[in-house]
Short mmCIF file of C-alpha atoms (C1' of nucleotides) in Angstrom, two decimals:
data_model
loop_
_atom_site.label_atom_id
_atom_site.label_comp_id
_atom_site.label_asym_id
_atom_site.label_seq_id
_atom_site.Cartn_x
_atom_site.Cartn_y
_atom_site.Cartn_z
CA MET A 1 21.08 -3.61 -46.19
CA SER A 2 19.65 -6.13 -48.52
CA LYS A 3 17.41 -9.07 -48.71
CA CYS A 4 20.03 -11.75 -48.63
CA ARG A 5 19.02 -15.30 -48.37
CA ILE A 6 20.57 -18.56 -47.46
CA ASN A 7 20.01 -21.47 -49.75
CA ASN A 8 20.89 -25.05 -49.03
CA GLU A 9 21.46 -28.25 -50.91
CA ILE A 10 20.28 -30.56 -48.19
CA ARG A 11 17.51 -32.23 -50.09
CA LYS A 12 19.77 -32.82 -53.05
CA LEU A 13 22.53 -34.16 -50.85
CA ARG A 14 20.24 -36.53 -49.03
CA PHE A 15 19.37 -38.22 -52.26
CA LEU A 16 22.97 -38.34 -53.36
CA SER A 17 23.81 -39.92 -50.02
CA ASN A 18 22.12 -43.17 -50.66
CA GLU A 19 18.71 -41.51 -50.45
CA MET A 20 19.02 -40.72 -46.81
CA THR A 21 15.66 -39.92 -45.27
CA GLN A 22 14.85 -36.79 -43.32
CA GLN A 23 14.48 -38.95 -40.27
CA GLU A 24 17.94 -40.36 -40.60
CA LEU A 25 19.52 -36.97 -41.12
CA ALA A 26 17.60 -35.77 -38.09
CA ASP A 27 18.91 -38.63 -36.00
CA ARG A 28 22.44 -38.12 -37.18
CA THR A 29 22.41 -34.43 -36.37
CA GLY A 30 20.55 -34.76 -33.12
CA VAL A 31 17.41 -32.83 -34.04
CA THR A 32 13.89 -33.77 -34.95
CA ARG A 33 12.67 -34.51 -38.41
CA GLN A 34 10.54 -31.39 -38.38
CA THR A 35 13.61 -29.27 -37.89
CA ILE A 36 15.15 -30.79 -41.00
CA VAL A 37 11.96 -30.19 -42.93
CA ALA A 38 11.88 -26.56 -41.85
CA ILE A 39 15.46 -25.97 -42.86
CA GLU A 40 15.14 -27.77 -46.18
CA ASN A 41 12.13 -25.68 -47.01
CA GLY A 42 13.70 -22.43 -45.92
CA LYS A 43 11.37 -21.70 -43.02
CA TYR A 44 14.37 -20.51 -41.09
CA SER A 45 18.09 -20.99 -41.12
CA PRO A 46 19.74 -23.21 -38.56
CA THR A 47 22.18 -22.19 -35.91
CA LEU A 48 25.79 -22.28 -36.93
CA GLU A 49 26.27 -25.35 -34.82
CA LEU A 50 23.55 -27.34 -36.50
CA ALA A 51 24.81 -26.20 -39.89
CA PHE A 52 28.23 -27.62 -39.04
CA ARG A 53 26.72 -30.88 -37.87
CA ILE A 54 24.82 -31.26 -41.12
CA ALA A 55 27.97 -30.53 -43.08
CA GLU A 56 29.71 -33.22 -41.10
CA VAL A 57 27.13 -35.83 -41.98
CA PHE A 58 27.66 -35.19 -45.65
CA LYS A 59 31.40 -34.83 -45.17
CA LEU A 60 31.39 -31.58 -47.05
CA PRO A 61 32.52 -28.07 -46.24
CA LEU A 62 29.73 -25.97 -44.84
CA GLU A 63 29.75 -23.64 -47.79
CA ASP A 64 29.10 -26.49 -50.18
CA ILE A 65 25.76 -26.97 -48.47
CA PHE A 66 24.70 -23.50 -47.42
CA THR A 67 25.19 -20.56 -49.70
CA TYR A 68 24.67 -16.95 -48.87
CA GLN A 69 23.31 -14.78 -51.62
CA THR A 70 24.07 -11.11 -51.60
CA ASP A 71 22.61 -8.51 -53.87
CA ASP A 72 25.93 -7.39 -55.23
CA ASP A 73 26.66 -10.96 -56.09
CA GLY A 74 25.77 -10.06 -59.61
CA LYS A 75 24.11 -13.34 -60.45
CA LYS A 76 22.09 -12.68 -63.53
CA MET B 1 27.62 -37.56 -29.50
CA SER B 2 30.42 -35.30 -28.53
CA LYS B 3 31.24 -32.03 -26.97
CA CYS B 4 31.90 -30.13 -30.11
CA ARG B 5 32.67 -26.48 -30.01
CA ILE B 6 32.80 -23.67 -32.41
CA ASN B 7 35.80 -21.43 -32.33
CA ASN B 8 36.21 -18.19 -34.16
CA GLU B 9 38.95 -15.85 -35.25
CA ILE B 10 36.94 -12.69 -35.07
CA ARG B 11 39.07 -10.87 -32.57
CA LYS B 12 42.20 -11.70 -34.48
CA LEU B 13 40.64 -10.68 -37.76
CA ARG B 14 39.43 -7.39 -36.40
CA PHE B 15 42.96 -6.40 -35.55
CA LEU B 16 44.25 -7.58 -38.87
CA SER B 17 41.55 -5.51 -40.54
CA ASN B 18 42.98 -2.18 -39.63
CA GLU B 19 42.08 -2.71 -35.98
CA MET B 20 38.40 -2.59 -36.60
CA THR B 21 36.48 -2.00 -33.38
CA GLN B 22 33.72 -4.21 -32.09
CA GLN B 23 31.34 -1.35 -32.69
CA GLU B 24 32.28 -1.07 -36.32
CA LEU B 25 31.93 -4.78 -36.93
CA ALA B 26 28.57 -4.61 -35.20
CA ASP B 27 27.46 -1.78 -37.44
CA ARG B 28 28.66 -3.53 -40.55
CA THR B 29 26.87 -6.74 -39.70
CA GLY B 30 23.73 -5.09 -38.43
CA VAL B 31 23.85 -6.27 -34.85
CA THR B 32 24.74 -4.67 -31.55
CA ARG B 33 28.17 -4.50 -30.03
CA GLN B 34 27.09 -6.82 -27.22
CA THR B 35 26.33 -9.50 -29.75
CA ILE B 36 29.82 -9.26 -31.16
CA VAL B 37 31.30 -9.41 -27.67
CA ALA B 38 29.25 -12.48 -26.83
CA ILE B 39 30.28 -14.27 -29.99
CA GLU B 40 33.94 -13.33 -29.69
CA ASN B 41 33.98 -14.65 -26.15
CA GLY B 42 32.10 -17.80 -26.96
CA LYS B 43 28.98 -17.08 -24.96
CA TYR B 44 26.98 -18.49 -27.82
CA SER B 45 27.33 -19.05 -31.51
CA PRO B 46 25.61 -16.84 -34.01
CA THR B 47 22.92 -17.80 -36.43
CA LEU B 48 24.10 -19.04 -39.78
CA GLU B 49 22.97 -15.80 -41.31
CA LEU B 50 25.02 -13.62 -39.00
CA ALA B 51 28.00 -15.88 -39.48
CA PHE B 52 27.78 -15.32 -43.22
CA ARG B 53 27.51 -11.58 -42.75
CA ILE B 54 30.60 -11.52 -40.58
CA ALA B 55 32.47 -13.57 -43.14
CA GLU B 56 31.44 -11.09 -45.76
CA VAL B 57 32.88 -8.17 -43.82
CA PHE B 58 36.26 -9.85 -43.67
CA LYS B 59 35.93 -11.09 -47.22
CA LEU B 60 36.79 -14.59 -46.14
CA PRO B 61 35.08 -17.94 -46.46
CA LEU B 62 32.97 -18.72 -43.44
CA GLU B 63 35.12 -21.64 -42.45
CA ASP B 64 38.19 -19.45 -42.23
CA ILE B 65 36.50 -17.62 -39.39
CA PHE B 66 34.42 -20.24 -37.64
CA THR B 67 35.80 -23.69 -37.06
CA TYR B 68 33.93 -26.65 -35.74
CA GLN B 69 35.85 -29.03 -33.58
CA THR B 70 34.77 -32.61 -33.53
CA ASP B 71 36.19 -35.41 -31.48
CA ASP B 72 37.16 -37.49 -34.45
CA ASP B 73 38.43 -34.47 -36.29
CA GLY B 74 41.86 -35.24 -37.55
CA LYS B 75 42.95 -36.63 -34.23
CA LYS B 76 45.56 -39.19 -35.30
"C1'" DA C 1 42.14 15.33 -12.45
"C1'" DC C 2 39.13 14.86 -16.28
"C1'" DA C 3 37.29 13.20 -20.59
"C1'" DC C 4 37.01 9.70 -23.99
"C1'" DA C 5 37.36 5.38 -26.68
"C1'" DG C 6 37.40 0.49 -26.54
"C1'" DT C 7 36.21 -3.28 -24.08
"C1'" DG C 8 33.69 -6.60 -20.62
"C1'" DT C 9 29.59 -7.67 -18.13
"C1'" DC C 10 24.97 -8.04 -16.27
"C1'" DA C 11 19.90 -8.25 -16.21
"C1'" DA C 12 15.61 -8.04 -18.37
"C1'" DA C 13 12.92 -7.96 -22.52
"C1'" DT C 14 12.15 -9.31 -27.35
"C1'" DA C 15 12.97 -12.06 -31.53
"C1'" DT C 16 14.21 -16.10 -33.60
"C1'" DT C 17 15.03 -20.93 -33.78
"C1'" DA C 18 14.17 -25.74 -32.09
"C1'" DT C 19 11.20 -29.33 -30.14
"C1'" DT C 20 7.12 -31.80 -29.39
"C1'" DT C 21 2.70 -33.55 -30.68
"C1'" DA C 22 -0.52 -34.41 -33.79
"C1'" DC C 23 -2.72 -34.87 -38.18
"C1'" DA C 24 -2.54 -35.17 -43.44
"C1'" DT C 25 -1.00 -36.82 -48.13
"C1'" DG C 26 0.96 -39.83 -51.68
"C1'" DA C 27 3.61 -43.91 -53.06
"C1'" DA C 28 4.63 -48.72 -52.53
"C1'" DG C 29 3.73 -53.38 -50.78
"C1'" DT C 30 0.60 -57.10 -48.95
"C1'" DA D 1 -8.65 -52.18 -48.67
"C1'" DC D 2 -5.13 -51.94 -45.48
"C1'" DT D 3 -0.57 -51.00 -43.76
"C1'" DT D 4 3.88 -48.90 -43.86
"C1'" DC D 5 7.09 -45.35 -45.05
"C1'" DA D 6 8.60 -40.75 -46.36
"C1'" DT D 7 7.16 -36.33 -46.42
"C1'" DG D 8 4.54 -31.63 -45.34
"C1'" DT D 9 2.14 -28.71 -42.01
"C1'" DA D 10 0.42 -26.44 -37.88
"C1'" DA D 11 0.06 -25.06 -33.06
"C1'" DA D 12 2.05 -24.69 -28.49
"C1'" DT D 13 6.07 -24.67 -25.88
"C1'" DA D 14 11.13 -24.63 -24.86
"C1'" DA D 15 15.52 -23.00 -25.79
"C1'" DT D 16 18.66 -19.84 -27.69
"C1'" DA D 17 20.08 -15.51 -29.98
"C1'" DT D 18 19.73 -10.62 -29.91
"C1'" DT D 19 18.55 -6.06 -28.09
"C1'" DT D 20 18.34 -2.47 -24.73
"C1'" DG D 21 20.21 0.06 -21.08
"C1'" DA D 22 23.20 0.40 -17.67
"C1'" DC D 23 27.64 0.32 -15.25
"C1'" DA D 24 32.74 -0.71 -14.65
"C1'" DC D 25 37.66 -1.08 -16.09
"C1'" DT D 26 41.83 0.19 -18.66
"C1'" DG D 27 44.71 3.02 -21.45
"C1'" DT D 28 45.41 7.42 -23.86
"C1'" DG D 29 45.29 12.27 -24.36
"C1'" DT D 30 44.46 16.97 -22.47
#
DNA sequence: ACACAGTGTCAAATATTATTTACATGAAGT
DNA sequence: ACTTCATGTAAATAATATTTGACACTGTGT
């Protein structure tokens, strides 16, 4: 198919949320800090469930945090 | 925390999409039919990546297909 | 009766993601 | 210099998602 990737705004959103630390986001989503680090840095993408929990912390729709990039998405 | 679950409208959407079969959705998302069955029937939730691919097939935002139910979600 | 398409399920194997533990760096404060 | 805090990384392990292959059930058509 295509090399589609998932980007996320977690790091940005942490800082906009009163500079929330990785540890706090980890606590609030029920995972370890290392998991947050891995996701922020694109090591792998989270399960749908974790993605929803993160979205909930920031009180944003999931797609405001994670974006899926397709090839035909014509971004220049 | 809470027993939060992820529901999906895949089965419904397949029928609304010209009665697409599980096999066709599987082909279009690059997974096996068993994976689609398991997700439709709530055996487990897909990875974020697969969720995005499914959303793409139906040309709908991810959150129109998968919904996360929280305890405090809109309950009075 | 027979074949076939669509679906459900099950078990075992593989792939991917999550967790733990531990160590490292830089910035800020004492 | 020393400590604390936030962050990055790596390896081993646990947990979950996905695949493979098989078999069964129902409805439809021949």
